[in-house]
Tab-separated table of C-alpha atoms and ligand atoms in Angstrom:
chain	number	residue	atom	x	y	z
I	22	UNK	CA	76.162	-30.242	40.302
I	23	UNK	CA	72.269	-30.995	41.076
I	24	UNK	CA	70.442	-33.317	39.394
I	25	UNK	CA	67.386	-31.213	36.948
I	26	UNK	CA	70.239	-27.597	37.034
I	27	UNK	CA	70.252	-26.101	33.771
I	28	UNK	CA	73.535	-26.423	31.813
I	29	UNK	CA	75.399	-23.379	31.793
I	30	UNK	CA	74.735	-22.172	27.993
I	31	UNK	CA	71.376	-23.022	28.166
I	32	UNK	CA	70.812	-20.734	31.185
I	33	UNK	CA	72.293	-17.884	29.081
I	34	UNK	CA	70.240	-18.697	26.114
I	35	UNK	CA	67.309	-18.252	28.629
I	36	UNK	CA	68.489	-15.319	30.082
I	37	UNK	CA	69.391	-13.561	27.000
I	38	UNK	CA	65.504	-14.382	25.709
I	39	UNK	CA	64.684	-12.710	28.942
I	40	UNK	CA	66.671	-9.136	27.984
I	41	UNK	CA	66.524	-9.390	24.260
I	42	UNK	CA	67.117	-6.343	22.797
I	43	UNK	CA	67.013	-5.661	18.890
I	44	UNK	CA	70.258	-3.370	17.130
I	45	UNK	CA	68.835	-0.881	14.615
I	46	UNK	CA	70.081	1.551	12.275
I	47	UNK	CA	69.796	5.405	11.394
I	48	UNK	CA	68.115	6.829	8.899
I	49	UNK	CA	67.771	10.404	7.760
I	50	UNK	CA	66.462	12.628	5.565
I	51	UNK	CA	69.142	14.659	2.861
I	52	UNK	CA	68.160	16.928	0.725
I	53	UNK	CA	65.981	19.657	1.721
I	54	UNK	CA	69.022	22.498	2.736
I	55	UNK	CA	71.704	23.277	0.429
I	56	UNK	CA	74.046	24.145	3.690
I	57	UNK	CA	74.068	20.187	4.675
I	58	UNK	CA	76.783	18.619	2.241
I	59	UNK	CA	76.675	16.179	-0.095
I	60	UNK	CA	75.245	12.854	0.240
I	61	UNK	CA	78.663	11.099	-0.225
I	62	UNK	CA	79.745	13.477	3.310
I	63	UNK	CA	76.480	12.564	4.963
I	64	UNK	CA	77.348	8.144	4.000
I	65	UNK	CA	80.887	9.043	4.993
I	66	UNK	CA	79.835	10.023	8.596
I	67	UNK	CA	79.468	6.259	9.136
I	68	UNK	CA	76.346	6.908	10.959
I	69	UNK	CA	73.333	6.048	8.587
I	70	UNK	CA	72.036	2.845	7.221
I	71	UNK	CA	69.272	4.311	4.950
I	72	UNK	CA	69.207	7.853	3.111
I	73	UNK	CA	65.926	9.335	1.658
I	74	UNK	CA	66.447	11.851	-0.871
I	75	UNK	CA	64.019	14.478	-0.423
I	76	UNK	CA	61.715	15.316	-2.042
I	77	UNK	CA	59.853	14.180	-5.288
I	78	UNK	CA	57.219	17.194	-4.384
I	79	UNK	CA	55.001	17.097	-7.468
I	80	UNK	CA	53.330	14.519	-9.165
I	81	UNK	CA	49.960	12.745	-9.927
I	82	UNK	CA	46.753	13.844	-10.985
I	83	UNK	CA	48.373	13.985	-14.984
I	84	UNK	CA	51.091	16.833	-13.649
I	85	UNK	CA	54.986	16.424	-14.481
I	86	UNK	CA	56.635	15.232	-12.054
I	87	UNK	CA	59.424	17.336	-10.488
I	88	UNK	CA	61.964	16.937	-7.920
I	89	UNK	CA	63.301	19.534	-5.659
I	90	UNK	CA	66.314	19.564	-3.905
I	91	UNK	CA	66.602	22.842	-2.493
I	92	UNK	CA	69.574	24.622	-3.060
I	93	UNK	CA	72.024	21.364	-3.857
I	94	UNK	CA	71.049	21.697	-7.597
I	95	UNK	CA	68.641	22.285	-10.331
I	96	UNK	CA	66.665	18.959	-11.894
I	97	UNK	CA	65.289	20.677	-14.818
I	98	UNK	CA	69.210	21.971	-16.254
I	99	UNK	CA	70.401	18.503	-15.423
I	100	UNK	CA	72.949	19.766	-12.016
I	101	UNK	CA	71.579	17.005	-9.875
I	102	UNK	CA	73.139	14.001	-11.640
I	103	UNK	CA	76.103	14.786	-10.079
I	104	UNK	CA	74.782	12.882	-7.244
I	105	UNK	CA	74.557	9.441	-8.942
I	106	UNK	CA	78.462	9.309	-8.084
I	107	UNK	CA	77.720	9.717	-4.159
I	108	UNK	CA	74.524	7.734	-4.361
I	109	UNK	CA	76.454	5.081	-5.875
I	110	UNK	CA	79.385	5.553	-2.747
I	111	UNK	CA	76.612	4.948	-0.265
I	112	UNK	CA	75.367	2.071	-1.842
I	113	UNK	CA	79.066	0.469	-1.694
I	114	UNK	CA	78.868	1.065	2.151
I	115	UNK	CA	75.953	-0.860	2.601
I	116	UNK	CA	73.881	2.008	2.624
I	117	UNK	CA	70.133	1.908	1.582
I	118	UNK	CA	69.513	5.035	-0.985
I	119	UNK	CA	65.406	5.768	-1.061
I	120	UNK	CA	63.532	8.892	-2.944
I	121	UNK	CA	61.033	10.245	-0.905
I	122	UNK	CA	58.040	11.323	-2.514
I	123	UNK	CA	56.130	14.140	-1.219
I	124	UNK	CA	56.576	16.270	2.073
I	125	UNK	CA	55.191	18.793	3.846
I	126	UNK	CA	54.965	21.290	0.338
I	127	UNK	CA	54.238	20.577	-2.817
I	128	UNK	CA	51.854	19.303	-5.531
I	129	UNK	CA	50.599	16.182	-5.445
I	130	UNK	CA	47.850	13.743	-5.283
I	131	UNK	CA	46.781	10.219	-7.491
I	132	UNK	CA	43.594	10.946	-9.216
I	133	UNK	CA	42.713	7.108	-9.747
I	134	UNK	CA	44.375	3.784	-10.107
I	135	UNK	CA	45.458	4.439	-13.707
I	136	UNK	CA	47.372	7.865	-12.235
I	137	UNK	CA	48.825	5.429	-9.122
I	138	UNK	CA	50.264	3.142	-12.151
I	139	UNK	CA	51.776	5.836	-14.048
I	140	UNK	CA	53.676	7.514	-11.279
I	141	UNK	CA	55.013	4.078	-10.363
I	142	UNK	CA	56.440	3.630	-14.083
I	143	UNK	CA	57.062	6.950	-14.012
I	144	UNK	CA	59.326	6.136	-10.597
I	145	UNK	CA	60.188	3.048	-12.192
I	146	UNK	CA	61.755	4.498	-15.553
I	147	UNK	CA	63.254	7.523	-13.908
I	148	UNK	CA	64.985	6.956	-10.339
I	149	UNK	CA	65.233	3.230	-10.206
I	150	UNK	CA	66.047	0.464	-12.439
I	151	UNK	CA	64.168	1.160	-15.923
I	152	UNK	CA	64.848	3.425	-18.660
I	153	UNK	CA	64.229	7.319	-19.588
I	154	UNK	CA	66.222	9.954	-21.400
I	155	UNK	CA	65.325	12.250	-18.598
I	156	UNK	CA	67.317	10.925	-15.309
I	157	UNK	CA	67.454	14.117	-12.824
I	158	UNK	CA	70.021	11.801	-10.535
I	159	UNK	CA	71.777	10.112	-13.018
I	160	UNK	CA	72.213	6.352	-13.920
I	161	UNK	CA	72.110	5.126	-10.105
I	162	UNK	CA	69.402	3.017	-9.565
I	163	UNK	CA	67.571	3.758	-6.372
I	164	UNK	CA	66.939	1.340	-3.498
I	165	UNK	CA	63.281	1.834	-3.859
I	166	UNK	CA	60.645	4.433	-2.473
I	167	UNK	CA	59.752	6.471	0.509
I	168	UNK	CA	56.098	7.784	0.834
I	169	UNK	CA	55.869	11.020	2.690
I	170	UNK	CA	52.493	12.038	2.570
I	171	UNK	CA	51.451	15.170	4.083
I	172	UNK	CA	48.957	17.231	1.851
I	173	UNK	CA	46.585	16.397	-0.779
I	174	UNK	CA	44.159	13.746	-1.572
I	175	UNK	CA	44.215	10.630	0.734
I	176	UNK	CA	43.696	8.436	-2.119
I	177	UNK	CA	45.025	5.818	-4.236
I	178	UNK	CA	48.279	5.589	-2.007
I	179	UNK	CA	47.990	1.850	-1.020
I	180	UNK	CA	47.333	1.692	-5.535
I	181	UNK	CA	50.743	2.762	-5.726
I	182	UNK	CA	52.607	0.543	-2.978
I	183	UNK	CA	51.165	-2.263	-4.810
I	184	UNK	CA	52.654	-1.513	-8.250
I	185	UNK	CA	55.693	0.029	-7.071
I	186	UNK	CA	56.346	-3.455	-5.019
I	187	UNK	CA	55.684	-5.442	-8.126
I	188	UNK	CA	59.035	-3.584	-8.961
I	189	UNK	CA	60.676	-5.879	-6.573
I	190	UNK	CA	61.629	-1.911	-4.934
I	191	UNK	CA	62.062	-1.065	-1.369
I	192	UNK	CA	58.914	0.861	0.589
I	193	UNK	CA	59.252	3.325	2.749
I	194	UNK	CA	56.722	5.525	4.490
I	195	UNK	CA	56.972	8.249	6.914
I	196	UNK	CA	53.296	9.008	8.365
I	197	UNK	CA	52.933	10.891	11.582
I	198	UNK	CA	52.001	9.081	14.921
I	199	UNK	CA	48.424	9.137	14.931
I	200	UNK	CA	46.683	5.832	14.041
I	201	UNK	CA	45.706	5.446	11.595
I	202	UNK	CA	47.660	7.973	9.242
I	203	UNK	CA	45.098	9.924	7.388
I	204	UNK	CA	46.866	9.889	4.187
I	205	UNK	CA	49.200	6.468	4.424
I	206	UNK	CA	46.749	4.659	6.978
I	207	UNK	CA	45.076	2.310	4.098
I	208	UNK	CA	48.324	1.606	2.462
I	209	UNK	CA	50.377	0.881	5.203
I	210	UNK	CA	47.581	-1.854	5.986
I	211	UNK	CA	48.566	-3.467	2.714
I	212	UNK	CA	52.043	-4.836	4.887
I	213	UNK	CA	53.992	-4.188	1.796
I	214	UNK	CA	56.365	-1.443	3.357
I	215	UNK	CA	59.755	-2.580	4.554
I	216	UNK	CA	60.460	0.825	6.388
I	217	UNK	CA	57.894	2.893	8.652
I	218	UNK	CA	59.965	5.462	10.139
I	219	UNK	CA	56.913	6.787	12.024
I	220	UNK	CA	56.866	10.549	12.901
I	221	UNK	CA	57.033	10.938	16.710
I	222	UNK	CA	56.772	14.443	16.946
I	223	UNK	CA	54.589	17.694	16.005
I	224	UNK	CA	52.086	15.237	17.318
I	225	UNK	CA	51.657	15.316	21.712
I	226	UNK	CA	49.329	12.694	22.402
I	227	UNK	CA	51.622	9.988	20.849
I	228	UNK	CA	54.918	11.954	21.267
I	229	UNK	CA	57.806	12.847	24.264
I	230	UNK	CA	56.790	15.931	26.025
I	231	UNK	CA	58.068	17.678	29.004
I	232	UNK	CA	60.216	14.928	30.337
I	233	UNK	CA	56.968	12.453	29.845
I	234	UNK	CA	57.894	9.439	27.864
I	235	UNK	CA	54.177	8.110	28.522
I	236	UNK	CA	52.347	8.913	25.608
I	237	UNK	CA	55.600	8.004	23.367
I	238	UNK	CA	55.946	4.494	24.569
I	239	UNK	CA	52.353	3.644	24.038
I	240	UNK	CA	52.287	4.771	20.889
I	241	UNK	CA	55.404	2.660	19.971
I	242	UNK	CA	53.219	-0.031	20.965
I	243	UNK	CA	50.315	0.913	19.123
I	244	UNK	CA	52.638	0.837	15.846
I	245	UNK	CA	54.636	-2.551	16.524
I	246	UNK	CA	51.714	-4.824	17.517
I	247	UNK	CA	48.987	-3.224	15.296
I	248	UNK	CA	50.403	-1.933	12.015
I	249	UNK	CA	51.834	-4.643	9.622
I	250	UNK	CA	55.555	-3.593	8.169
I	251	UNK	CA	58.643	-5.066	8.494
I	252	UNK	CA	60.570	-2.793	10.484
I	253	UNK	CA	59.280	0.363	12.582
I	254	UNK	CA	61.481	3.312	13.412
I	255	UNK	CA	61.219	5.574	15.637
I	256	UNK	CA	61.560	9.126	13.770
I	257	UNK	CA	62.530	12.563	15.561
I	258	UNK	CA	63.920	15.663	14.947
I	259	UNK	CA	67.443	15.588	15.041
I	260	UNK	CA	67.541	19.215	16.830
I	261	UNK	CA	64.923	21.416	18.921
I	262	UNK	CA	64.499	24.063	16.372
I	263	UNK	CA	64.079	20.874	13.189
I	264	UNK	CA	60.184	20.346	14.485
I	265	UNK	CA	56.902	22.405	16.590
I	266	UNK	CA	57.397	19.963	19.500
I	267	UNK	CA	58.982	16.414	20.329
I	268	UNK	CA	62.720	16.521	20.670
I	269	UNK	CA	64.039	14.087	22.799
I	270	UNK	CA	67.252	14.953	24.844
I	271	UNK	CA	69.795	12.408	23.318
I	272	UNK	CA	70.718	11.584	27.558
I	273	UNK	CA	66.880	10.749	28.163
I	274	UNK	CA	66.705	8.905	24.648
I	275	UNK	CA	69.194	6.497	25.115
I	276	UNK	CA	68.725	5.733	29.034
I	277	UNK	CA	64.982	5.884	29.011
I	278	UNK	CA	63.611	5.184	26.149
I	279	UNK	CA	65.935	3.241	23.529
I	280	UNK	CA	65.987	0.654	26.042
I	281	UNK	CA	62.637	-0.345	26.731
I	282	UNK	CA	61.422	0.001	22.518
I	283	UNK	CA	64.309	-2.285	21.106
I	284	UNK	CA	62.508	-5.098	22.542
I	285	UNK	CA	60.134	-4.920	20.170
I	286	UNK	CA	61.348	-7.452	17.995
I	287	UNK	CA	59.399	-4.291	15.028
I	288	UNK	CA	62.471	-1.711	15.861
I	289	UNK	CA	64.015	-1.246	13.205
I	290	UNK	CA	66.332	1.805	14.817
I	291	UNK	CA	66.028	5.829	14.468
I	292	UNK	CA	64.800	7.998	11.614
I	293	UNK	CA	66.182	11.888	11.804
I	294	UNK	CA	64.973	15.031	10.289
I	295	UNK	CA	67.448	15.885	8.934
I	296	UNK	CA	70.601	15.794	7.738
I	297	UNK	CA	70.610	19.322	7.997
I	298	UNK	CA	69.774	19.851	11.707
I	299	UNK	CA	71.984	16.564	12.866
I	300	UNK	CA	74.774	17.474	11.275
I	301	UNK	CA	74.489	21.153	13.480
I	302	UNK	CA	73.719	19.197	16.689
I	303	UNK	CA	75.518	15.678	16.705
I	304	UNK	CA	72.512	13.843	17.763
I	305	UNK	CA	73.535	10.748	15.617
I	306	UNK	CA	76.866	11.186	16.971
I	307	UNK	CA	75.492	10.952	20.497
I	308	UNK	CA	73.186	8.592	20.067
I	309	UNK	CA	74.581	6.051	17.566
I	310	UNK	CA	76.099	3.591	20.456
I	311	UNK	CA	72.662	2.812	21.294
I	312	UNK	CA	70.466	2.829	18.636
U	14	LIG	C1	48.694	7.619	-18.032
U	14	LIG	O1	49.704	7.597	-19.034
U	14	LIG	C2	49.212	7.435	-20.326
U	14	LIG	C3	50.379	7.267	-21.272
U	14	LIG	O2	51.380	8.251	-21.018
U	14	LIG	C4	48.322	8.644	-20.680
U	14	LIG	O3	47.780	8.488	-21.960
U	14	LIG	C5	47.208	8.753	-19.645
U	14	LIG	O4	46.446	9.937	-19.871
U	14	LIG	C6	47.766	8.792	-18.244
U	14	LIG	N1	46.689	8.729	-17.259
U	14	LIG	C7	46.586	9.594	-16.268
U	14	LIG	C8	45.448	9.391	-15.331
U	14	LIG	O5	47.374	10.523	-16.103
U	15	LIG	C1	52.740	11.351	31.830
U	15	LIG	O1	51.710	11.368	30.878
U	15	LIG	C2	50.675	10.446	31.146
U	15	LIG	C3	49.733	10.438	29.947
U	15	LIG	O2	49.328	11.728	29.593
U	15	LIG	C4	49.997	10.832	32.448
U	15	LIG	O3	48.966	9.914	32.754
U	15	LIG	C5	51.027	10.816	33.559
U	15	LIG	O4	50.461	11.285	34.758
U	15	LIG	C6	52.219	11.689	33.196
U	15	LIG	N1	53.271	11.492	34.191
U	15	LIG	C7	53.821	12.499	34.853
U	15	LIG	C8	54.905	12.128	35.824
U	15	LIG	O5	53.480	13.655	34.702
């Protein structure tokens, strides 16, 4: 052997620094079509790591709150607390279990700071770990929250990531690719979200078009080195028709593009709409190996 070669394992070690590659997880959206299954079926699939529960669609300016989960139940006669049960059976997987406030309709908007703290111990009392005789899902205790902020007032959002994280409470957010998000922009800046599953689609300057992964990458980039969160997903639609524009062929995902964005030491893996959409076109299933 020459004198100055590296030993073996620490030519590996340098090597491996050299390809690094970061594993991720899955997340999706449940909740929105009554023709998906339950949450327990979507956790069973083995392919998800975090669930958002879709959506909390009004609440703030001094409104009561109310969830709506399409056709799976009815909050106000008390049907949806049959999911504590499965949201409880993801949790024993390992599975992250998020309400996602907001979406793309709805009522909802924080008025002020005082509105901001009474939706978070509104949140606080009635999805995660305090108290309330009203309980639409039951005695499971959330993971935390996912902000999906689409309509409404801009306002007062970063207000309510501050006093939902005093919780102790997971953040998510879902903003669209554009930077800065109009209506999450100021409170993702706060760095107190965990989980950005950014939305890489409906949006072609910073989205996959026509076989061009361009504008897509460069984006990515944009979000990992400029926006401070823990972990940055990138989210699609799990099916052509589940979005306007940016479906990604799960063959050009995983050879073209997976590759080069898990070396962001940011990925933090996949986000799907929906539940719905992948369970009709297996894009998890295709794509799960390499996410
Ligand atoms: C906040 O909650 C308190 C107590 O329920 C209520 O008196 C007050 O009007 C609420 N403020 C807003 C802005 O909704
Ligand atoms: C892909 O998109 C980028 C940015 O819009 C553009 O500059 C480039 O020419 C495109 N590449 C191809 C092969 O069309």
């Amino acid at each position: 052997m020459a004198k100055n070669s590296y030993p073996l394992p620490l030519l590996f070690f340098f090597l491996t620094l050299i390809g690094s590659s970061y594993a991720g997880g899955i997340a999706i959206y449940w909740g929105q079509n009554g023709n998906e299954g339950t949450l327990s079926e979507a956790c069973a699939t083995g392919k998800y790591s975090y669930v958002n529960i879709a959506f909390l669609n009004k609440f703030g300016n001094g409104q009561t709150p109310e969830l709506n989960l399409a056709g799976h139940c009815d909050p106000p006669s008390g049907t949806c607390t049959k999911f504590s049960a499965d949201i409880k059976d993801c949790q024993s997987k390992g599975i992250k279990v998020l309400l996602s406030i907001g979406g793309g309709i709805g009522s909802y908007s924080l008025s002020s700071v005082e509105d901001a703290r009474n939706v978070s111990k509104f949140l606080w009392n009635t999805f995660l770990g305090g108290k309330s005789s009203s309980r639409p899902l039951g005695d499971a205790v959330l993971d935390g929250i996912d902000f999906d902020i689409e309509l409404g007032s801009t306002q007062n959002y970063e207000h309510l990531a501050r006093f939902l994280k005093n919780y102790r409470v997971y953040l998510g957010a879902a903003p669209q690719c554009p930077i800065p998000d109009k209506y999450l922009g100021t409170a993702l800046n706060t760095g107190l979200f965990d989980f950005v599953w950014v939305q890489f689609y409906n949006n072609p300057p910073c989205a996959y078009a026509n076989g061009n992964i361009t504008n897509l990458v460069n984006s990515w980039k944009r979000w990992t080195t400029t926006v401070p969160a823990g972990k940055i997903f990138l989210g699609l639609p799990a099916a052509t028709v589940a979005a306007g524009s940016g479906f990604i062929p799960a063959d050009v995902l995983t050879s073209q593009i997976l590759p080069v964005i898990k070396k962001s030491p940011k990925y933090g893996g996949v986000m799907l709409w929906s539940r719905f959409y992948d369970l009709q076109n297996g894009y998890s299933t295709s794509i799960i190996s390499s996410v």
